Coordinates of C-alpha atoms and ligand atoms in Angstrom, one line a residue:
M296 CA 102.0 -17.4 118.3
P297 CA 101.3 -18.0 114.6
P298 CA 103.0 -15.4 112.4
S299 CA 100.7 -12.9 110.7
R300 CA 102.8 -13.1 107.5
T301 CA 104.6 -16.2 106.2
L302 CA 107.1 -16.0 103.3
R303 CA 108.7 -18.9 101.5
T304 CA 112.1 -18.8 99.8
Q305 CA 115.0 -21.1 99.0
V306 CA 117.7 -19.2 101.0
G307 CA 116.9 -16.9 103.9
I308 CA 119.7 -14.4 104.3
V309 CA 120.1 -12.5 107.6
G310 CA 122.0 -9.2 107.2
A311 CA 122.4 -6.8 104.2
G312 CA 126.1 -6.1 104.5
P313 CA 128.5 -7.0 101.6
A314 CA 128.2 -10.8 102.5
G315 CA 124.4 -11.0 102.5
L316 CA 123.7 -8.7 99.5
L317 CA 126.4 -10.2 97.3
L318 CA 125.2 -13.8 98.2
S319 CA 121.7 -12.8 97.2
H320 CA 123.0 -11.4 93.9
L321 CA 125.1 -14.5 93.1
L322 CA 122.3 -16.8 94.0
H323 CA 119.9 -14.8 91.7
L324 CA 122.4 -15.3 88.8
E325 CA 122.2 -19.1 89.5
G326 CA 118.4 -18.9 89.4
I327 CA 118.0 -19.3 93.2
E328 CA 115.5 -17.2 95.2
S329 CA 116.5 -15.5 98.4
I330 CA 115.1 -13.0 100.9
V331 CA 117.4 -10.7 102.8
I332 CA 116.4 -9.2 106.1
E333 CA 118.2 -6.2 107.7
T334 CA 117.7 -4.4 111.0
Q335 CA 118.9 -1.0 109.7
T336 CA 117.4 1.3 107.1
R337 CA 118.5 1.4 103.5
A338 CA 119.9 4.9 104.0
H339 CA 121.9 3.7 107.0
I340 CA 123.6 0.8 105.2
E341 CA 124.3 2.9 102.1
E342 CA 126.1 5.6 104.2
R343 CA 127.9 3.5 106.8
V344 CA 131.6 4.2 106.4
R345 CA 133.8 1.1 106.7
A346 CA 136.3 -0.6 104.4
G347 CA 137.6 0.8 101.1
V348 CA 140.2 -1.5 99.6
L349 CA 139.1 -4.2 97.1
E350 CA 141.5 -7.0 96.2
H351 CA 142.1 -8.0 92.7
G352 CA 139.8 -11.1 93.1
T353 CA 136.9 -9.1 94.5
V354 CA 137.2 -6.6 91.6
D355 CA 137.1 -9.5 89.1
L356 CA 134.1 -11.0 90.8
L357 CA 132.2 -7.7 90.9
N358 CA 133.0 -7.1 87.2
A359 CA 132.1 -10.7 86.1
T360 CA 128.7 -10.5 87.8
G361 CA 127.6 -7.1 86.4
L362 CA 128.4 -5.0 89.4
G363 CA 131.5 -3.2 88.1
D364 CA 130.2 -0.2 86.0
R365 CA 130.4 2.5 88.7
M366 CA 133.5 0.9 90.3
R367 CA 135.3 1.0 87.0
R368 CA 134.4 4.7 86.5
E369 CA 134.9 6.0 90.1
G370 CA 137.3 3.4 91.7
L371 CA 140.9 4.3 92.0
V372 CA 143.3 1.6 90.8
H373 CA 146.5 1.4 92.8
H374 CA 149.6 -0.5 91.9
G375 CA 151.4 -0.2 95.2
I376 CA 151.6 1.1 98.7
E377 CA 154.2 3.0 100.7
L378 CA 155.7 1.8 104.0
R379 CA 157.0 4.8 105.9
F380 CA 159.5 4.5 108.9
N381 CA 162.5 6.4 110.2
G382 CA 161.2 9.5 108.3
R383 CA 161.4 7.9 104.9
G384 CA 159.0 6.3 102.5
H385 CA 159.6 3.0 100.7
R386 CA 157.3 2.0 97.8
I387 CA 156.1 -1.7 97.5
D388 CA 155.4 -2.0 93.7
F389 CA 152.5 -4.6 93.6
H390 CA 152.3 -4.5 89.9
A391 CA 156.0 -5.2 89.3
L392 CA 156.0 -7.9 92.0
T393 CA 152.8 -9.7 91.2
G394 CA 151.2 -8.2 88.0
R395 CA 148.2 -7.3 90.2
G396 CA 146.8 -4.2 92.0
I397 CA 144.0 -3.1 94.2
T398 CA 141.0 -0.8 93.8
V399 CA 140.1 1.9 96.3
Y400 CA 136.2 2.0 96.2
A401 CA 134.3 2.5 99.5
Q402 CA 132.3 -0.3 101.0
H403 CA 129.2 1.8 101.1
E404 CA 129.5 2.4 97.4
V405 CA 129.6 -1.4 96.9
I406 CA 126.5 -1.7 99.1
K407 CA 124.7 1.0 96.9
D408 CA 125.5 -1.0 93.8
L409 CA 124.3 -4.3 95.4
V410 CA 121.1 -2.8 96.7
A411 CA 120.4 -1.2 93.2
V412 CA 121.1 -4.4 91.3
R413 CA 119.0 -6.6 93.7
T414 CA 116.1 -4.1 93.7
S415 CA 116.0 -3.7 89.9
A416 CA 115.9 -7.5 89.6
G417 CA 112.9 -7.7 91.9
G418 CA 114.9 -9.1 94.8
Q419 CA 113.4 -8.8 98.3
I420 CA 115.3 -6.9 100.9
L421 CA 113.3 -6.2 104.1
F422 CA 114.8 -3.3 106.0
E423 CA 114.1 -2.3 109.6
V424 CA 113.3 -5.8 110.8
A425 CA 113.4 -6.5 114.6
E426 CA 113.4 -9.4 117.1
V427 CA 115.2 -11.7 114.6
R428 CA 115.4 -15.4 115.6
I429 CA 116.5 -18.4 113.6
E430 CA 114.9 -21.8 114.3
D431 CA 115.0 -25.4 113.2
F432 CA 118.3 -25.0 111.2
D433 CA 119.3 -28.5 112.4
T434 CA 116.3 -29.8 110.2
T435 CA 115.6 -29.6 106.5
A436 CA 113.0 -26.9 107.2
P437 CA 114.8 -23.9 108.8
R438 CA 112.8 -20.8 109.7
I439 CA 113.5 -17.2 110.4
R440 CA 111.1 -15.2 112.7
F441 CA 111.1 -11.4 112.9
Q442 CA 109.0 -8.3 113.1
H443 CA 108.5 -6.1 110.2
D444 CA 106.0 -3.2 109.7
G445 CA 104.4 -4.1 113.0
E446 CA 103.7 -7.7 111.9
D447 CA 105.1 -11.0 113.2
C448 CA 106.7 -12.6 110.1
L449 CA 108.2 -15.9 109.3
I450 CA 110.5 -17.0 106.4
A451 CA 110.3 -20.7 105.7
C452 CA 113.4 -21.7 103.6
D453 CA 115.8 -24.6 102.7
Y454 CA 118.9 -22.9 104.0
I455 CA 119.8 -19.9 106.2
A456 CA 122.9 -17.8 105.5
G457 CA 124.0 -16.0 108.6
C458 CA 125.5 -12.8 107.2
D459 CA 124.7 -10.6 110.2
G460 CA 128.2 -9.5 111.1
F461 CA 130.1 -10.0 114.3
R462 CA 127.3 -8.9 116.7
G463 CA 124.5 -10.6 114.9
V464 CA 122.1 -13.3 116.2
C465 CA 123.0 -16.3 113.9
R466 CA 126.3 -17.4 115.4
P467 CA 125.0 -17.2 119.0
A468 CA 122.0 -19.3 118.0
V469 CA 124.2 -22.3 117.4
P470 CA 124.2 -24.8 120.4
A471 CA 127.0 -24.2 122.9
G472 CA 130.0 -26.3 122.2
A473 CA 129.2 -26.9 118.5
L474 CA 131.5 -24.1 117.3
R475 CA 135.1 -23.5 118.4
C476 CA 136.1 -19.8 118.5
Y477 CA 139.6 -18.5 118.3
E478 CA 140.1 -14.9 119.4
K479 CA 142.8 -12.3 119.9
V480 CA 142.0 -8.7 121.1
Y481 CA 144.6 -6.0 120.4
P482 CA 145.4 -3.4 123.1
F483 CA 144.7 -0.5 120.7
G484 CA 142.2 0.8 118.2
W485 CA 142.1 3.1 115.2
L486 CA 140.8 6.7 115.3
G487 CA 139.5 7.2 111.7
I488 CA 138.5 10.4 110.0
L489 CA 137.2 11.5 106.6
A490 CA 138.4 14.9 105.5
E491 CA 137.6 17.2 102.6
A492 CA 141.2 17.4 101.5
P493 CA 142.9 16.0 98.4
P494 CA 145.1 12.9 99.4
A495 CA 148.7 14.0 99.8
S496 CA 149.9 10.9 97.9
D497 CA 148.4 8.8 95.1
E498 CA 148.8 5.6 97.0
L499 CA 148.1 4.4 100.6
I500 CA 150.8 5.2 103.2
Y501 CA 151.3 2.9 106.2
A502 CA 153.5 4.7 108.8
N503 CA 155.3 3.0 111.7
H504 CA 156.2 5.9 114.1
E505 CA 157.4 5.9 117.7
R506 CA 154.2 7.7 118.7
G507 CA 152.1 4.9 117.0
F508 CA 150.8 3.7 113.7
A509 CA 149.1 5.9 111.1
L510 CA 147.5 5.2 107.7
M511 CA 146.7 7.6 104.9
S512 CA 144.1 6.3 102.5
M513 CA 141.5 8.0 100.3
R514 CA 137.9 7.7 99.0
T515 CA 138.1 10.1 96.0
P516 CA 140.6 12.5 94.6
Q517 CA 139.0 15.1 96.9
I518 CA 138.5 13.1 100.1
T519 CA 141.2 11.7 102.4
R520 CA 140.7 8.8 104.8
L521 CA 143.2 8.9 107.7
Y522 CA 143.7 6.7 110.7
L523 CA 145.7 7.0 114.0
Q524 CA 146.5 4.2 116.4
C525 CA 144.7 5.1 119.7
H526 CA 143.4 3.3 122.8
P527 CA 140.5 0.9 122.0
D528 CA 138.1 2.9 124.1
E529 CA 139.5 6.3 123.1
D530 CA 137.3 9.3 124.1
L531 CA 136.7 11.2 120.8
S532 CA 135.8 14.4 122.8
L533 CA 139.5 14.6 123.7
W534 CA 140.3 14.8 120.0
P535 CA 139.4 18.2 118.5
D536 CA 140.3 18.5 114.9
D537 CA 143.5 20.5 115.5
R538 CA 144.8 17.8 117.8
I539 CA 144.0 15.1 115.1
W540 CA 145.9 17.0 112.4
D541 CA 148.8 17.8 114.7
E542 CA 149.2 14.1 115.6
L543 CA 148.8 12.9 112.0
Q544 CA 151.4 15.4 110.7
R545 CA 153.9 14.2 113.3
R546 CA 153.4 10.5 112.4
F547 CA 153.7 11.0 108.7
A548 CA 156.6 13.5 108.9
T549 CA 159.6 12.7 106.6
T550 CA 163.1 14.1 106.5
D551 CA 162.2 15.8 103.2
G552 CA 159.2 17.8 104.7
F553 CA 156.1 15.8 103.7
R554 CA 152.8 17.5 104.8
L555 CA 149.3 16.0 104.7
N556 CA 146.7 18.3 103.0
E557 CA 144.3 19.4 105.7
G558 CA 140.6 20.2 105.4
P559 CA 137.3 20.0 107.2
I560 CA 136.8 16.7 109.0
F561 CA 133.3 15.4 108.4
Q562 CA 133.4 12.0 110.0
K563 CA 135.2 10.6 113.0
G564 CA 135.1 7.2 114.7
V565 CA 137.1 4.7 116.8
T566 CA 137.3 1.0 115.7
A567 CA 138.6 -1.6 118.1
M568 CA 141.0 -4.3 116.7
R569 CA 140.3 -8.0 117.0
S570 CA 141.1 -11.2 115.3
F571 CA 138.4 -13.9 115.5
V572 CA 137.6 -17.1 113.8
T573 CA 134.7 -19.6 114.2
E574 CA 135.2 -23.2 113.2
P575 CA 133.4 -24.6 111.5
M576 CA 131.4 -21.9 109.7
Q577 CA 128.4 -24.1 109.5
Y578 CA 125.9 -25.9 111.7
G579 CA 123.1 -28.0 110.2
R580 CA 121.5 -25.8 107.4
L581 CA 123.0 -22.6 108.8
Y582 CA 126.0 -21.2 107.0
L583 CA 127.9 -18.3 108.5
A584 CA 129.7 -15.9 106.1
G585 CA 131.8 -12.7 106.5
D586 CA 132.1 -11.0 109.8
A587 CA 129.6 -13.4 111.4
A588 CA 132.3 -16.1 111.1
H589 CA 135.5 -14.1 111.3
I590 CA 137.0 -10.7 112.1
V591 CA 140.4 -9.4 111.1
P592 CA 142.1 -6.2 112.3
P593 CA 141.8 -3.7 109.3
T594 CA 145.5 -3.3 108.8
G595 CA 145.6 -5.9 106.0
A596 CA 142.3 -4.6 104.4
K597 CA 140.9 -8.1 104.3
G598 CA 137.4 -8.0 106.1
L599 CA 135.3 -7.0 103.1
N600 CA 137.3 -9.2 100.7
L601 CA 136.9 -12.3 102.9
A602 CA 133.2 -11.7 103.0
A603 CA 133.1 -11.7 99.2
A604 CA 135.3 -14.8 99.0
D605 CA 133.0 -16.7 101.5
V606 CA 129.9 -16.0 99.5
F607 CA 131.6 -16.9 96.2
V608 CA 132.2 -20.4 97.6
L609 CA 128.8 -20.6 99.4
S610 CA 126.8 -19.5 96.3
N611 CA 128.5 -22.2 94.2
A612 CA 127.8 -24.9 96.9
L613 CA 124.2 -23.9 97.3
A614 CA 123.6 -23.8 93.5
H615 CA 125.1 -27.3 93.3
A616 CA 122.9 -28.6 96.1
F617 CA 119.7 -27.2 94.4
R618 CA 120.7 -28.5 91.0
T619 CA 121.8 -32.0 92.0
G620 CA 120.4 -32.6 95.4
S621 CA 123.9 -33.3 96.7
E622 CA 125.2 -31.5 99.7
A623 CA 128.8 -32.6 99.1
R624 CA 130.0 -29.1 98.2
L625 CA 128.2 -27.5 101.1
A626 CA 129.9 -30.0 103.4
R627 CA 133.2 -28.6 102.3
Y628 CA 132.2 -25.0 102.6
S629 CA 134.0 -24.4 105.9
E630 CA 137.2 -26.2 105.0
I631 CA 137.5 -24.3 101.7
C632 CA 136.8 -20.9 103.3
L633 CA 138.9 -21.4 106.4
R634 CA 142.1 -22.0 104.5
R635 CA 141.8 -18.5 103.0
V636 CA 140.5 -17.0 106.3
W637 CA 143.6 -18.3 108.2
R638 CA 145.9 -17.0 105.5
A639 CA 144.2 -13.6 105.9
Q640 CA 144.4 -13.8 109.7
H641 CA 148.1 -14.4 109.5
F642 CA 148.7 -11.6 107.1
S643 CA 146.5 -9.1 109.1
W644 CA 148.2 -10.1 112.4
W645 CA 151.6 -9.7 110.7
M646 CA 150.9 -6.3 109.3
T647 CA 149.4 -5.2 112.6
S648 CA 152.4 -6.4 114.6
L649 CA 154.9 -4.9 112.1
L650 CA 153.4 -1.4 112.1
H651 CA 151.9 -0.7 115.6
R652 CA 153.4 0.5 118.8
F653 CA 152.7 -2.0 121.6
E654 CA 152.5 -0.5 125.1
D655 CA 154.7 -3.1 126.6
A656 CA 157.2 -3.0 123.8
S657 CA 160.9 -2.5 124.7
G658 CA 163.5 -0.7 122.7
F659 CA 164.6 -4.1 121.4
D660 CA 161.0 -4.7 120.0
H661 CA 161.0 -1.4 118.2
R662 CA 164.4 -2.0 116.6
R663 CA 163.3 -5.5 115.6
Q664 CA 160.2 -4.0 113.9
L665 CA 162.4 -1.5 112.0
A666 CA 164.8 -4.3 110.9
E667 CA 161.8 -6.3 109.6
L668 CA 160.5 -3.2 107.7
D669 CA 164.0 -2.8 106.3
Q670 CA 163.9 -6.3 105.1
V671 CA 160.4 -6.0 103.6
T672 CA 161.4 -2.9 101.7
S673 CA 164.8 -4.1 100.4
S674 CA 164.3 -7.8 99.8
C675 CA 162.4 -8.7 96.6
A676 CA 161.3 -12.0 98.2
A677 CA 159.9 -10.3 101.3
A678 CA 158.2 -7.5 99.3
T679 CA 156.6 -10.1 97.0
T680 CA 155.1 -11.9 100.0
L681 CA 153.5 -8.7 101.2
A682 CA 152.3 -7.8 97.7
E683 CA 150.8 -11.3 97.0
N684 CA 148.9 -11.2 100.3
Y685 CA 147.8 -7.6 100.0
T686 CA 146.5 -7.9 96.5
G687 CA 144.8 -11.1 97.5
L688 CA 144.8 -14.8 96.8
P689 CA 142.8 -15.7 93.6
F690 CA 139.1 -16.5 94.1
T691 CA 139.2 -20.2 93.1
L692 CA 137.2 -23.3 93.7
P693 CA 138.7 -26.8 94.0
G694 CA 139.6 -28.2 90.6
E695 CA 137.0 -31.0 90.9
Y696 CA 134.2 -28.4 91.0
S697 CA 134.6 -27.4 87.4
Ligands
LIG50 C1 132.8 -0.3 112.5 C2 133.6 -1.0 111.5 C3 134.6 -0.3 110.8 C4 135.3 -1.0 109.8 N1 136.4 -0.4 109.2 C5 137.1 -1.1 108.3 C6 138.2 -0.4 107.7 O1 138.4 0.8 107.9 N2 138.9 -1.1 106.8 C7 138.7 -2.5 106.5 O2 139.4 -3.1 105.7 N3 137.7 -3.1 107.1 C8 136.9 -2.4 108.0 N4 135.9 -3.1 108.6 C9 135.6 -4.5 108.2 C10 134.7 -4.6 107.1 O3 133.9 -3.5 106.9 C11 133.8 -5.9 107.3 O4 134.7 -7.0 107.3 C12 132.7 -6.1 106.3 O5 131.7 -5.1 106.6 C13 132.1 -7.5 106.5 O6 130.9 -7.6 105.8 P1 129.7 -8.5 106.3 O7 128.6 -8.4 105.3 O8 130.2 -9.8 106.7 O9 129.2 -7.8 107.7 P2 128.6 -6.4 108.0 O10 129.1 -5.4 107.0 O11 128.8 -6.1 109.4 O12 127.0 -6.6 107.7 C14 126.2 -7.3 108.6 C15 124.8 -6.7 108.4 O13 123.9 -7.4 109.2 C16 123.0 -6.5 109.9 N5 122.5 -7.2 111.1 C17 123.1 -7.3 112.3 N6 122.3 -8.0 113.1 C18 121.2 -8.4 112.4 C19 120.0 -9.1 112.7 N7 119.8 -9.6 113.9 N8 119.1 -9.3 111.8 C20 119.3 -8.7 110.5 N9 120.4 -8.0 110.2 C21 121.3 -7.8 111.1 C22 123.9 -5.3 110.1 O14 123.1 -4.1 110.3 C23 124.7 -5.3 108.8 O15 124.1 -4.5 107.8 C24 135.1 -2.4 109.6 C25 134.1 -3.0 110.3 C26 133.3 -2.4 111.2 C27 132.2 -3.1 112.0

């Protein structure tokens, strides 16, 4: 069936998450046209509650590319985190150890800033598309087919960026056997809430407790974000607000009487925990970025930051290809990204293993975790390793690219 509407662009981008929208913005700054297609509505993606910790390098990239105004005004700059175990808190001072910090600024606020900047620059984002299929990406004339406003549409482009998240259509469209996937599924999830209550601490608190892991984060000085380790398929109806607060207070309790501030809970959800990597992150003229290519458990706060790092590399390689006709940089896209991805995988797995309660864990395993936490909070070398990884590796390109 011929499409009723055909569009032409240089880069067709599937998915308006952080990866797809930031890629579109970075390409625009390089003078390259793109069209982004998204299955959800604009309101949905601008309200979807997900990550909230921006690494130093992500913040620098957003600032350098004109996306930092609201983040600088409303984001909360943190210079450390607390690790809490055995009823006591221990601060890891990122700034003293690395000279760097992190910024707490919700992912959906980054999305609002990206949609606003793309829209004001005349960028095309097509929301509420359906039946998305990618074709001919093993040729020099890839195409994306989809339905929009009741019409069969086609985007003819030079390259496709698969930024459609873990459950998107791009990665599964690659012929069987061309990609190798590495996966680890964890036997627990996180029950996350947003509550109208001022955070009880200025910095994030990661708690290792015999009843399970808990994390206190924040979105604003009035809104606390809290997580509890739970079963991956936890039934939320079994968790009335009182039970959630009771469990959180127990896991954060300290010998000196710490209490979380409680308030109305206005959002609840369960997130499963998985580590996943696709190698390579490319097939023909299809380039996968962000969650479409890799997933990390959220303990290390790396998912959104990896998506930003991928498209930083991809936008540079695409710009080079359009400018010079050489695909040499695109050919190294996977190799460059995967080095960082595996470092983040290791860190996220390590933080997860250090802080969570495993069902089959013995008393020995728990004592070993506590010994490791003792080391991380008392050895400068161990604390520096955590701080370097948490605040993030620099966003750099190979020296020969400059
Ligand atoms: C439920 C959930 C909760 C999370 N919570 C946290 C957290 O608390 N802390 C943390 O650090 N990280 C968290 N993460 C991870 C972090 O949010 C992700 O790593 C980040 O969103 C990755 O960005 P992305 O652009 O690659 O993918 P996504 O943000 O998933 O964006 C992909 C986009 O593609 C769209 N899409 C999907 N299929 C199609 C299609 N066929 N056609 C067109 N568009 C399509 C989707 O609607 C979506 O807008 C969470 C992730 C999820 C899924």
